[in-house]
Coordinates of C-alpha atoms and ligand atoms in Angstrom, one line a residue:
X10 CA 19.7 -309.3 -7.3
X11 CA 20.7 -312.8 -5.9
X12 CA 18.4 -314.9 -7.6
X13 CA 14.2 -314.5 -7.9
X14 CA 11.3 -316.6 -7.7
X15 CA 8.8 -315.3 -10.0
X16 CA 5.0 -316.9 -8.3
X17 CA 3.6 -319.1 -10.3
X18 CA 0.5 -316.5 -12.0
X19 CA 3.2 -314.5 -13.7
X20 CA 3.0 -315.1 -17.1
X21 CA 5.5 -316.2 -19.8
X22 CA 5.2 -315.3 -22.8
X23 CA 6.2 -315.1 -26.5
X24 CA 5.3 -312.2 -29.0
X25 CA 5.5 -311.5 -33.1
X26 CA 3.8 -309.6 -35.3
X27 CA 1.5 -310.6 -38.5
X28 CA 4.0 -308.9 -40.8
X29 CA 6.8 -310.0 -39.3
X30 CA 6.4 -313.6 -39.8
X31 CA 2.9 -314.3 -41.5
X32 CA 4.1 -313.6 -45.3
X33 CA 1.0 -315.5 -47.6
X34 CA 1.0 -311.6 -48.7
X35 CA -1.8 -312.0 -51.8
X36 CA -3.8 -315.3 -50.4
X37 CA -7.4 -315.8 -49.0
X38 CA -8.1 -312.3 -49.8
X39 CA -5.8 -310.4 -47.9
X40 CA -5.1 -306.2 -49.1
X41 CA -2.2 -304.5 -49.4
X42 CA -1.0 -302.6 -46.1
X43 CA 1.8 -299.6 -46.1
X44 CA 4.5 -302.1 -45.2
X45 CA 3.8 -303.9 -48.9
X46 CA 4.3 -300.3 -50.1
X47 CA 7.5 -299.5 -48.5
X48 CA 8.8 -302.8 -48.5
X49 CA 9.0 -302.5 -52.2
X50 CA 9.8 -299.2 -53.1
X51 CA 13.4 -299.7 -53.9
X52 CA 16.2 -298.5 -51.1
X53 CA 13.3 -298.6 -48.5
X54 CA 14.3 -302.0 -46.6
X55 CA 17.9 -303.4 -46.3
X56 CA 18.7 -305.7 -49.0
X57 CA 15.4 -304.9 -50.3
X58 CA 13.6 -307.3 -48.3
X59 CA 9.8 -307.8 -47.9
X60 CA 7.7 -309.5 -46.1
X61 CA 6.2 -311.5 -49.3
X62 CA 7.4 -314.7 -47.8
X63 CA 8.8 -313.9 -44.0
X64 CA 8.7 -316.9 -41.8
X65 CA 5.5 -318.6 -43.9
X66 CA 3.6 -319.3 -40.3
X67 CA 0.3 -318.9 -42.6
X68 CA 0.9 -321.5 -43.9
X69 CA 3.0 -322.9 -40.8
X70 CA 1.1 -322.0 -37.9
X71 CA 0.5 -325.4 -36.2
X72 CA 3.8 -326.3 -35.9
X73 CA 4.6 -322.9 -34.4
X74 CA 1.9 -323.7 -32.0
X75 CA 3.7 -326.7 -31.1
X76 CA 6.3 -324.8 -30.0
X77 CA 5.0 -322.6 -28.1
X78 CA 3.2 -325.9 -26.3
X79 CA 6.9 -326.9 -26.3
X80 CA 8.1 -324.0 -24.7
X81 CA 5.8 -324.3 -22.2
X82 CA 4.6 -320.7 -22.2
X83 CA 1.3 -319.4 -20.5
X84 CA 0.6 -316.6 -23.3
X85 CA 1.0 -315.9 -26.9
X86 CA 1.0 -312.7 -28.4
X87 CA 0.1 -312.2 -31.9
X88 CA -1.2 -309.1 -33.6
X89 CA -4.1 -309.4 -36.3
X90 CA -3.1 -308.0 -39.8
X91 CA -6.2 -305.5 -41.0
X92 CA -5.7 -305.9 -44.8
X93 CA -6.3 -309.9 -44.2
X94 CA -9.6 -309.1 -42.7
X95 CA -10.4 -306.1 -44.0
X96 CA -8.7 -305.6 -47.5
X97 CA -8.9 -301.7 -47.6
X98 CA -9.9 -300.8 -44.6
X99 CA -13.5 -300.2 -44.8
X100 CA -16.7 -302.2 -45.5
X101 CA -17.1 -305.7 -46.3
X102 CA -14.6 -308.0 -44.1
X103 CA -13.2 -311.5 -45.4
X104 CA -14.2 -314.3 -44.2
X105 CA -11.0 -316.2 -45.1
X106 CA -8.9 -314.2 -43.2
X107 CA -11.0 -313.9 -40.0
X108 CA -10.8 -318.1 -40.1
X109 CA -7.0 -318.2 -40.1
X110 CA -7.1 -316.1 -36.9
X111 CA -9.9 -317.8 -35.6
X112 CA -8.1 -321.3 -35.6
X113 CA -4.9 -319.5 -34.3
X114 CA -7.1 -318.7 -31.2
X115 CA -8.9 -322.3 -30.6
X116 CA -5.4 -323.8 -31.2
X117 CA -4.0 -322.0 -28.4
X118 CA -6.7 -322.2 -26.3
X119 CA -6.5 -326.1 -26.9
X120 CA -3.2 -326.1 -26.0
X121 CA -3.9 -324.3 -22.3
X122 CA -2.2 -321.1 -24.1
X123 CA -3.2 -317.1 -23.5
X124 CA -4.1 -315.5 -26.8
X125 CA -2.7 -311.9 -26.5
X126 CA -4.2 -310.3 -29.6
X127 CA -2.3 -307.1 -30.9
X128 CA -5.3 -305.5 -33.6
X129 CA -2.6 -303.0 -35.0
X130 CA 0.7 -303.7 -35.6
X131 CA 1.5 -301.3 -38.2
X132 CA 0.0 -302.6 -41.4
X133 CA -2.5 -300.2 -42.1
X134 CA -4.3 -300.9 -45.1
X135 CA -3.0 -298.9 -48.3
X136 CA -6.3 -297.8 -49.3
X137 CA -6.5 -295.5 -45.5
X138 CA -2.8 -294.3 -46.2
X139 CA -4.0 -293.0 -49.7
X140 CA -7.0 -291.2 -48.0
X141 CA -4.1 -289.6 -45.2
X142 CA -3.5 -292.3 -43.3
X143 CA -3.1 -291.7 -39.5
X144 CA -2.3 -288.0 -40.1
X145 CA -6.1 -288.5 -41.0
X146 CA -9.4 -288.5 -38.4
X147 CA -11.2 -290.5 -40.4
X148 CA -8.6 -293.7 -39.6
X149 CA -9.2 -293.9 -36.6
X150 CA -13.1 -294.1 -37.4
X151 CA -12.1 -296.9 -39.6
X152 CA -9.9 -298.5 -36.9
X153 CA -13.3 -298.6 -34.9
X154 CA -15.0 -300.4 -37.4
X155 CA -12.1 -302.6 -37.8
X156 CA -11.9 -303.5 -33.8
X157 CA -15.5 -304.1 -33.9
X158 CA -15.2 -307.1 -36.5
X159 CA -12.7 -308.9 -35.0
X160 CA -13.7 -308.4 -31.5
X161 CA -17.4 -309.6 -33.2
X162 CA -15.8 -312.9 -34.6
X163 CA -13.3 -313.7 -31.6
X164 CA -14.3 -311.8 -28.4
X165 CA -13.4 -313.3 -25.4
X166 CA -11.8 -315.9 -26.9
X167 CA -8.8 -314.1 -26.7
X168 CA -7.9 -313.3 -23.2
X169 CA -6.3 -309.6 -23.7
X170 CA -7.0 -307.5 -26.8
X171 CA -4.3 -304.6 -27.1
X172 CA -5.1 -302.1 -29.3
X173 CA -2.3 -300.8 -30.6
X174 CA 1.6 -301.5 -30.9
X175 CA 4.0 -298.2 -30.3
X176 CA 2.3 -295.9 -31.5
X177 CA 5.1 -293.6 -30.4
X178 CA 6.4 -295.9 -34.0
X179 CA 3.8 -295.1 -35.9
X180 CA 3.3 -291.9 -35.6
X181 CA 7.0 -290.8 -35.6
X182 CA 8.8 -293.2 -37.4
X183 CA 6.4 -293.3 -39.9
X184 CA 5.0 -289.6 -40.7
X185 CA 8.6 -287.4 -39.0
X186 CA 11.6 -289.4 -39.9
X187 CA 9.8 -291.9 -43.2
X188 CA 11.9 -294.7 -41.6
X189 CA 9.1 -296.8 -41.1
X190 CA 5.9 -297.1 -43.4
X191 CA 4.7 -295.0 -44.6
X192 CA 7.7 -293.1 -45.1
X193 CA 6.1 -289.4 -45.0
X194 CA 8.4 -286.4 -43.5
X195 CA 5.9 -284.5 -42.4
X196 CA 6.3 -283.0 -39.0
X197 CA 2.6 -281.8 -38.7
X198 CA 1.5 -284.6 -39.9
X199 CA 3.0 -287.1 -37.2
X200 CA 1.8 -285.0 -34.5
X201 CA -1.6 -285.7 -36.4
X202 CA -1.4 -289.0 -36.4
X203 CA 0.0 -289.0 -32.2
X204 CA -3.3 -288.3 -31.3
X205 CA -5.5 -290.2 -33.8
X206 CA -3.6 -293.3 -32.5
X207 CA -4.6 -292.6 -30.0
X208 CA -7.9 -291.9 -30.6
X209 CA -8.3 -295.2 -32.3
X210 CA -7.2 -296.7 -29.0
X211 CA -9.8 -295.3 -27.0
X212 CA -12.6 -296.1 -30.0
X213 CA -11.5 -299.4 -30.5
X214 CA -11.0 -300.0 -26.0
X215 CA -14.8 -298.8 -26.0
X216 CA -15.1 -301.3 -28.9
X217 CA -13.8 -304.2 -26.2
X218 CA -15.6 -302.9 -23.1
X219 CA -18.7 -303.4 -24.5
X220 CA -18.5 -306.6 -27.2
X221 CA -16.6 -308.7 -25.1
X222 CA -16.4 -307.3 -21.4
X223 CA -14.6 -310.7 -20.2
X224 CA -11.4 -309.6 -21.9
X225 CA -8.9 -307.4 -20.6
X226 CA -7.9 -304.4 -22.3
X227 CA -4.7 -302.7 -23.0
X228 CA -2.4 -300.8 -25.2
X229 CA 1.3 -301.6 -25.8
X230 CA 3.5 -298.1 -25.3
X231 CA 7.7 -298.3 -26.3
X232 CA 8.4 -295.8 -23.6
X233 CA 11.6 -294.0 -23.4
X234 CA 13.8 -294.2 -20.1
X235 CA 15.4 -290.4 -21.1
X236 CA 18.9 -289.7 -19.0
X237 CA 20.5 -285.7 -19.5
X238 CA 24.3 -286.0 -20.6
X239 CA 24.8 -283.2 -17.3
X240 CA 23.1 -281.9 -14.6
X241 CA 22.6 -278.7 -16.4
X242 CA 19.1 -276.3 -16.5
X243 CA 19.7 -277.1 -20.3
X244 CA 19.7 -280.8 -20.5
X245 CA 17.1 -281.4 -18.2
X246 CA 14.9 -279.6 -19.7
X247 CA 16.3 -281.7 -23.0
X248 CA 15.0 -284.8 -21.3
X249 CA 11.6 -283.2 -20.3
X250 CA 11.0 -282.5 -23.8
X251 CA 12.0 -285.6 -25.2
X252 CA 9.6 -287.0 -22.5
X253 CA 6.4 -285.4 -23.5
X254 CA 6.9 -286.3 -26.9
X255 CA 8.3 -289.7 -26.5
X256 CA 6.2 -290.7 -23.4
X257 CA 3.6 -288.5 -22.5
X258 CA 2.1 -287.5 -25.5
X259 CA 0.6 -291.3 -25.4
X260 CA 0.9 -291.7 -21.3
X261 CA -0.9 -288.3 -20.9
X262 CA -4.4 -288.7 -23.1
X263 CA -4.3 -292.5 -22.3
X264 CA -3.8 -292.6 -18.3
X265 CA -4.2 -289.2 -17.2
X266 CA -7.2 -288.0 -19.4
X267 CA -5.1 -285.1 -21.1
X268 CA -2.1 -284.0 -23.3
X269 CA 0.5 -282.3 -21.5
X270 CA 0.5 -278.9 -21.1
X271 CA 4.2 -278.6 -22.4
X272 CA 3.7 -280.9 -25.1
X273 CA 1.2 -278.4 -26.6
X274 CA 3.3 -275.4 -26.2
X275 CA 6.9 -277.3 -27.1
X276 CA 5.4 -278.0 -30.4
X277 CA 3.4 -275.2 -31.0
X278 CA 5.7 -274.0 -34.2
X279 CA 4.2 -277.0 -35.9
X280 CA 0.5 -277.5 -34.6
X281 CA -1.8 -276.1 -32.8
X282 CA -3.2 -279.1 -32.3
X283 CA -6.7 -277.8 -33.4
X284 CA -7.1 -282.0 -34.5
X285 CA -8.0 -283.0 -30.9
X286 CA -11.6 -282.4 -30.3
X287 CA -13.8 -281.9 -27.5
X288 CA -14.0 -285.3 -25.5
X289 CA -11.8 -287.0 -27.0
X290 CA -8.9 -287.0 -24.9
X291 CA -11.6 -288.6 -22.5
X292 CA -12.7 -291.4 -24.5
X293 CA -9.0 -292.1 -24.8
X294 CA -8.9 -292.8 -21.0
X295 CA -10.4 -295.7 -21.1
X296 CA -9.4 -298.0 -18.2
X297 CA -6.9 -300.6 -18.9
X298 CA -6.6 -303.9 -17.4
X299 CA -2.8 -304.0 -18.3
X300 CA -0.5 -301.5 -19.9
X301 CA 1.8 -302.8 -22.4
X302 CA 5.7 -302.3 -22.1
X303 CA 8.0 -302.8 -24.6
X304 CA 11.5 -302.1 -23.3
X305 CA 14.9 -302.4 -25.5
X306 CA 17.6 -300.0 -24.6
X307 CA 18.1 -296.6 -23.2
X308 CA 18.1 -293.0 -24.4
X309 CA 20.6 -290.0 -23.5
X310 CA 20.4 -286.6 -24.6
X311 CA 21.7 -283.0 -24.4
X312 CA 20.6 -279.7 -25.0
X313 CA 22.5 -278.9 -28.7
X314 CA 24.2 -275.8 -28.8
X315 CA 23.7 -275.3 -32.5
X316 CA 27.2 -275.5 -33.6
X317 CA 28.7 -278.5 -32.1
X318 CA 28.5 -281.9 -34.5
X319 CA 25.3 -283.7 -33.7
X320 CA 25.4 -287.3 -32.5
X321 CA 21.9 -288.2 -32.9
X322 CA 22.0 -291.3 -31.8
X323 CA 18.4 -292.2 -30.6
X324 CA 18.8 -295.8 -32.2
X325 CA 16.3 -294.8 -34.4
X326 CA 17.7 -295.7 -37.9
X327 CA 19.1 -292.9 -40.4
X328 CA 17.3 -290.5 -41.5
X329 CA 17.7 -287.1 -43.2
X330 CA 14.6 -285.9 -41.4
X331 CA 14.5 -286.0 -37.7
X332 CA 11.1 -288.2 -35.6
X333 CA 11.7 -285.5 -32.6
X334 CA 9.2 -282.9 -33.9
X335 CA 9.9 -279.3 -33.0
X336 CA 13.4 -280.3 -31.2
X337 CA 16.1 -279.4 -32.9
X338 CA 17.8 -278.1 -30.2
X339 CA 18.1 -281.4 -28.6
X340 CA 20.7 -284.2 -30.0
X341 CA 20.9 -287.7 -29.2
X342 CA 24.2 -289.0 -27.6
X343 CA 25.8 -292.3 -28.4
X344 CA 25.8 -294.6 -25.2
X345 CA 28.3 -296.4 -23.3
X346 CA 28.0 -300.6 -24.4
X347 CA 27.8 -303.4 -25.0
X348 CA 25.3 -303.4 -28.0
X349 CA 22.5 -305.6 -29.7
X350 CA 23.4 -306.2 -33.4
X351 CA 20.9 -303.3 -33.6
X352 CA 23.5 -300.6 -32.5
X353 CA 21.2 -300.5 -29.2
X354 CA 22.8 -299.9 -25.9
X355 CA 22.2 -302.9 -23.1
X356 CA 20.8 -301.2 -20.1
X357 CA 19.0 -303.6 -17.9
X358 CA 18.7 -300.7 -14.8
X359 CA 17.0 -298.2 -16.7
X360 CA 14.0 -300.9 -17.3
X361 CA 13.8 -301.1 -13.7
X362 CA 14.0 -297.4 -13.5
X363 CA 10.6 -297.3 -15.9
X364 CA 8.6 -299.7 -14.2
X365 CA 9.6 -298.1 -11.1
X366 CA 8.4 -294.8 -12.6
X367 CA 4.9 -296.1 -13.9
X368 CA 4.5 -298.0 -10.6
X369 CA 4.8 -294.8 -9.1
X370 CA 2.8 -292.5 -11.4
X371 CA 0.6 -294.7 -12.1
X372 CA -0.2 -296.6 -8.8
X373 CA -2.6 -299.4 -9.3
X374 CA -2.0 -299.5 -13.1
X375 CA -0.7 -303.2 -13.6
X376 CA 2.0 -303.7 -16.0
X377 CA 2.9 -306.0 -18.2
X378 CA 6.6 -306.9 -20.4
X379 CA 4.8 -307.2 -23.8
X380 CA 8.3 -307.1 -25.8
X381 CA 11.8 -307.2 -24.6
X382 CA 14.8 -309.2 -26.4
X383 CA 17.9 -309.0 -28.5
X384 CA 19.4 -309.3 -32.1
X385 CA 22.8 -310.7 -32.2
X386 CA 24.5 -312.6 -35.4
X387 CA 23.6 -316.1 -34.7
X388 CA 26.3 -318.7 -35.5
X389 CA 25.0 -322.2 -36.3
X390 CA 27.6 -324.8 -35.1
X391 CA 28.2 -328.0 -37.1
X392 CA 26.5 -330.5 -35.1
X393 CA 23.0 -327.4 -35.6
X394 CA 23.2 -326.2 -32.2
X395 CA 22.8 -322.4 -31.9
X396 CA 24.9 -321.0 -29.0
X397 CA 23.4 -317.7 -28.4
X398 CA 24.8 -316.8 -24.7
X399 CA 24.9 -313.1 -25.4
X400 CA 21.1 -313.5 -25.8
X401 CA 20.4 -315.7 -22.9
X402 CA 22.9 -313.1 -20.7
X403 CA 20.7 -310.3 -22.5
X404 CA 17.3 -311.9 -20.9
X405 CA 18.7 -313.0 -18.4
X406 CA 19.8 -309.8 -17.0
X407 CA 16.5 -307.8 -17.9
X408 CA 14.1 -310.7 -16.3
X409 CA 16.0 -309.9 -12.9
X410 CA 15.7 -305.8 -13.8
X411 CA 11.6 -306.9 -14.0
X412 CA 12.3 -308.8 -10.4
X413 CA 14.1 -305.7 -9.1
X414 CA 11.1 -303.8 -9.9
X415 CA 8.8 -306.1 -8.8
X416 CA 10.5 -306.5 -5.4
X417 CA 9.9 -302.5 -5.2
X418 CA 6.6 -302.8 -5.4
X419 CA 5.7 -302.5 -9.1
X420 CA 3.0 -304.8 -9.9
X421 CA 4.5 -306.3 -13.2
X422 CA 1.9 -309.4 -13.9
X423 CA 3.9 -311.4 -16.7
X424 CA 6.5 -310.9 -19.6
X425 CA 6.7 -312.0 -23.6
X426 CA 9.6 -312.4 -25.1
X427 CA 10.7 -311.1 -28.5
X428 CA 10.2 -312.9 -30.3
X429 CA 9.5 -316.8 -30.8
X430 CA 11.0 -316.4 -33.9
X431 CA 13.5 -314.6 -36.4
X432 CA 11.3 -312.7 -38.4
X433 CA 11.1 -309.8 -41.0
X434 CA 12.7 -306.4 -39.2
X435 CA 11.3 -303.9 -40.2
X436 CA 14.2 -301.4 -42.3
X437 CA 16.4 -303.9 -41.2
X438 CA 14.6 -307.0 -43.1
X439 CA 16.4 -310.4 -42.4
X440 CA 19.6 -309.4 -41.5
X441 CA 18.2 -308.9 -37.7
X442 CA 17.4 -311.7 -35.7
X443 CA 15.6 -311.3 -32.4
X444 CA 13.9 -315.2 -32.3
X445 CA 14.4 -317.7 -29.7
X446 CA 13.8 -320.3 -32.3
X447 CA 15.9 -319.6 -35.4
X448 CA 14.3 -319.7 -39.1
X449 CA 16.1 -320.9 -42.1
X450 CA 14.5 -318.5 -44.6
X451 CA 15.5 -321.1 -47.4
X452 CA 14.2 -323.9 -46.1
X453 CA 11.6 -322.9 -43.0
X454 CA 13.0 -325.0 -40.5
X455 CA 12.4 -324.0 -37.4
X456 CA 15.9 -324.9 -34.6
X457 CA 15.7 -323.7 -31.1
X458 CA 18.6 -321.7 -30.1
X459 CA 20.1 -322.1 -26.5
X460 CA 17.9 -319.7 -25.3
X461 CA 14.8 -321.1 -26.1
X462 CA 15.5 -324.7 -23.8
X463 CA 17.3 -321.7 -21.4
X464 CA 13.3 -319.7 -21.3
X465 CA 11.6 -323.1 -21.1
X466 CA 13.4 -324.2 -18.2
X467 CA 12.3 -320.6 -17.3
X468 CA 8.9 -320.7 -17.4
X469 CA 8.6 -324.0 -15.9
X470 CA 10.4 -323.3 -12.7
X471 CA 9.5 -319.0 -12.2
X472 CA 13.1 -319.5 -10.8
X473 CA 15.8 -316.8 -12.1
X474 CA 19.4 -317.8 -11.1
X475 CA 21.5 -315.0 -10.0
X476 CA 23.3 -313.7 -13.0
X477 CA 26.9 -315.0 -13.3
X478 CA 28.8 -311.7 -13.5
Ligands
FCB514 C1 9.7 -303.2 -31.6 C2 8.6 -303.7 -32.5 C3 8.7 -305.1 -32.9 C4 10.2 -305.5 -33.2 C5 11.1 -305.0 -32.1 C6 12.5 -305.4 -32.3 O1 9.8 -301.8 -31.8 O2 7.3 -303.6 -31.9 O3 7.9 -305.4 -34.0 O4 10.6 -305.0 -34.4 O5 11.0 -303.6 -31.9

């Protein structure tokens, strides 16, 4: 692509999550979720970090509003942490939580800013995990209640409520493989909890259609972009399996009204999926006024012939228990690079290849980039300048994989970048750094790296230079 214009109503944005960056974990109130849990259960995170502390925007939040005014950036997405306004998940919700959210949202409306409001962003209140968590119904009856008290307090104040954030996460990473909170292995279990995300999402969307009708709606999906290692019977059928549980098992119930037909009989051995009830898969269609993308890096699989070494190398951290419930017979090869500091393959074509594939299954359906960015090891020069070209090159080149897609017709309204700031990664703690502003976890200064004056200049012009190489 020689160079884009984006038009001026495309969006730029920035995104984070409330544990992520929030820390303030025991003030005003606020619960325990499953990532206090895990965080603190001993060989759980890397260097046994939490997210106690994180990047202290509780306490900090003006002055990250300031730079996102800075930045000059249309949108903000944040997501709402559920134990701060609903310490255990049920009843009585806390005033002093919903107020820090509240002035989040009237400081970036007075600062001509989008709030993008993410209500679940994987910190499920403890209490819900120790009734069964999202391998439970009943959590997603709680999630209801949940999105009906914040959507009460700050309706259409926020411009776009999503519902959820990767489910595909969730569900997998956190019931299959225990890499992420909660940390069960349970296959059945994580096929459980697919659908009563999803359930939640289509509770909690009926939640937003009728409280606050002004705001658009949607749901943020980490979809898979799934290549076969041949052109064999037998690795196709590897990726169409890896699709329906990856992709489809979310796409399917949200979009098309149903789960796949495959899904149900691929993972038969485990479930029989006896949890999905009449009419729910049709209260999880609920129109969306955007569907969320979150796009890193690429996917390539084989069919496993049961005695060749495995790879499996999904980029999903280590784990002795697979997230791919029900195939076995399907390993994970390593990818050609360059990587992210996350081991992830850079693959800027196969985003265009997804957004070209939801364009054209889902005509009609806009689209918008609610996470894509990199982690590299950061060097701080000795005059404080941070140099991160391998970042800028890395948005850089998937911006114009958005215009390539755009230019073919899919209708991709606006993109947030991940994230405004380094924050608390998950397994991977602080060692990870995916901000455009860096954070000095001893002191809390916030510096902007090269790539945050490189997005500002950005967003102000909609003007993407053709990439140097
Ligand atoms: C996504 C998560 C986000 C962040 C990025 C790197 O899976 O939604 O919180 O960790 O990956």
């Amino acid at each position: 692509m020689t160079g884009y214009v984006f038009p001026e109503s495309f969006v730029w944005g920035s995104a984070t999550a409330s544990y992520q960056i929030e820390g303030a974990a025991t003030e005003d109130g606020r619960g325990r979720s499953i990532w206090d849990t895990y965080s603190h259960t001993p060989g759980r995170t890397l260097n046994g970090d939490t997210g106690d502390v994180a990047a202290d925007h509780y306490h900090r939040w003006r002055e990250d509003l300031g730079h996102i005014a800075d930045l000059g950036l249309g949108a903000y997405r944040f997501s709402i942490a559920w134990p701060r306004v609903q310490p255990g998940g049920s009843g009585k919700f806390n005033q002093a939580g919903i107020d820090f959210y509240s002035r989040l949202v009237d400081g970036l409306l007075e600062r001509g800013v989008r709030p993008v409001a993410t209500m679940y962003h994987w910190d499920l209140p403890q209490e819900l995990e120790d009734a069964g968590g999202w391998a439970s119904r009943e959590t997603a009856l709680r999630f209801e209640e949940y999105a009906a008290g914040i959507v009460g307090a700050l309706g259409d104040r926020v411009h776009t409520w999503t519902t959820l954030n990767e489910p595909w996460c969730s569900a997998y990473l956190g019931y299959a493989s225990g890499v992420h909170a909660p940390g069960r292995t349970e296959p059945a279990a994580a096929l459980a909890a697919v659908h009563h995300l999803n359930l939640a999402h289509g509770l909690a969307g009926r939640v937003v259609r009728e409280t606050a009708p002004a705001a658009d709606l949607s749901v943020t999906l980490n979809l898979h972009v799934i290549r076969p290692a041949s052109d064999s019977e037998a690795d196709r059928d590897a990726v169409r399996r890896i699709d329906a549980l990856a992709n489809r098992a979310f796409l399917g119930p949200m979009l098309d009204g149903a789960y796949p037909a495959d899904l149900l009989t691929d993972t038969a051995s485990v479930t029989d999926w006896s949890f999905v009830h009449d009419g729910d898969e049709k209260l999880i269609a609920v129109p969306l006024d955007v569907l969320g993308v979150n796009y890193y890096s690429s996917t390539l699989v084989r069919a496993w012939d049961g005695v060749s070494p495995r790879s499996d190398a999904d980029g999903h951290g280590k784990s002795a228990a697979t997230p791919w419930v029900a195939a076995d017979d399907v390993d994970f090869l390593p990818q050609p690079g360059p990587y992210t500091a996350m081991g992830w393959n850079i693959d800027p074509e196969a985003f265009t290849e997804l957004l070209l594939r939801l364009h054209r299954e889902y005509p009609g359906q806009p689209l918008m980039i609610t996470e894509n960015g990199a982690a590299f090891d950061d060097v701080v020069s000795a005059d404080g300048t941070i140099a991160d070209d391998r970042r800028i090159d890395y948005l850089h080149r998937h911006i114009a994989a958005v215009a390539d897609a755009r230019a073919q017709g899919a209708d991709v309204r606006g993109y947030f970048v991940w994230s405004l700031l380094d924050n608390f990664e998950w397994g991977y703690g602080y060692d990870r750094r995916f901000g455009i502003i860096r954070v000095d976890y001893d002191t809390q200064v916030r510096t902007w790296k090269q790539s945050a004056h490189w997005y500002k200049r950005l967003a102000a012009t909609g003007r993407l230079e053709p990439a140097t190489s």
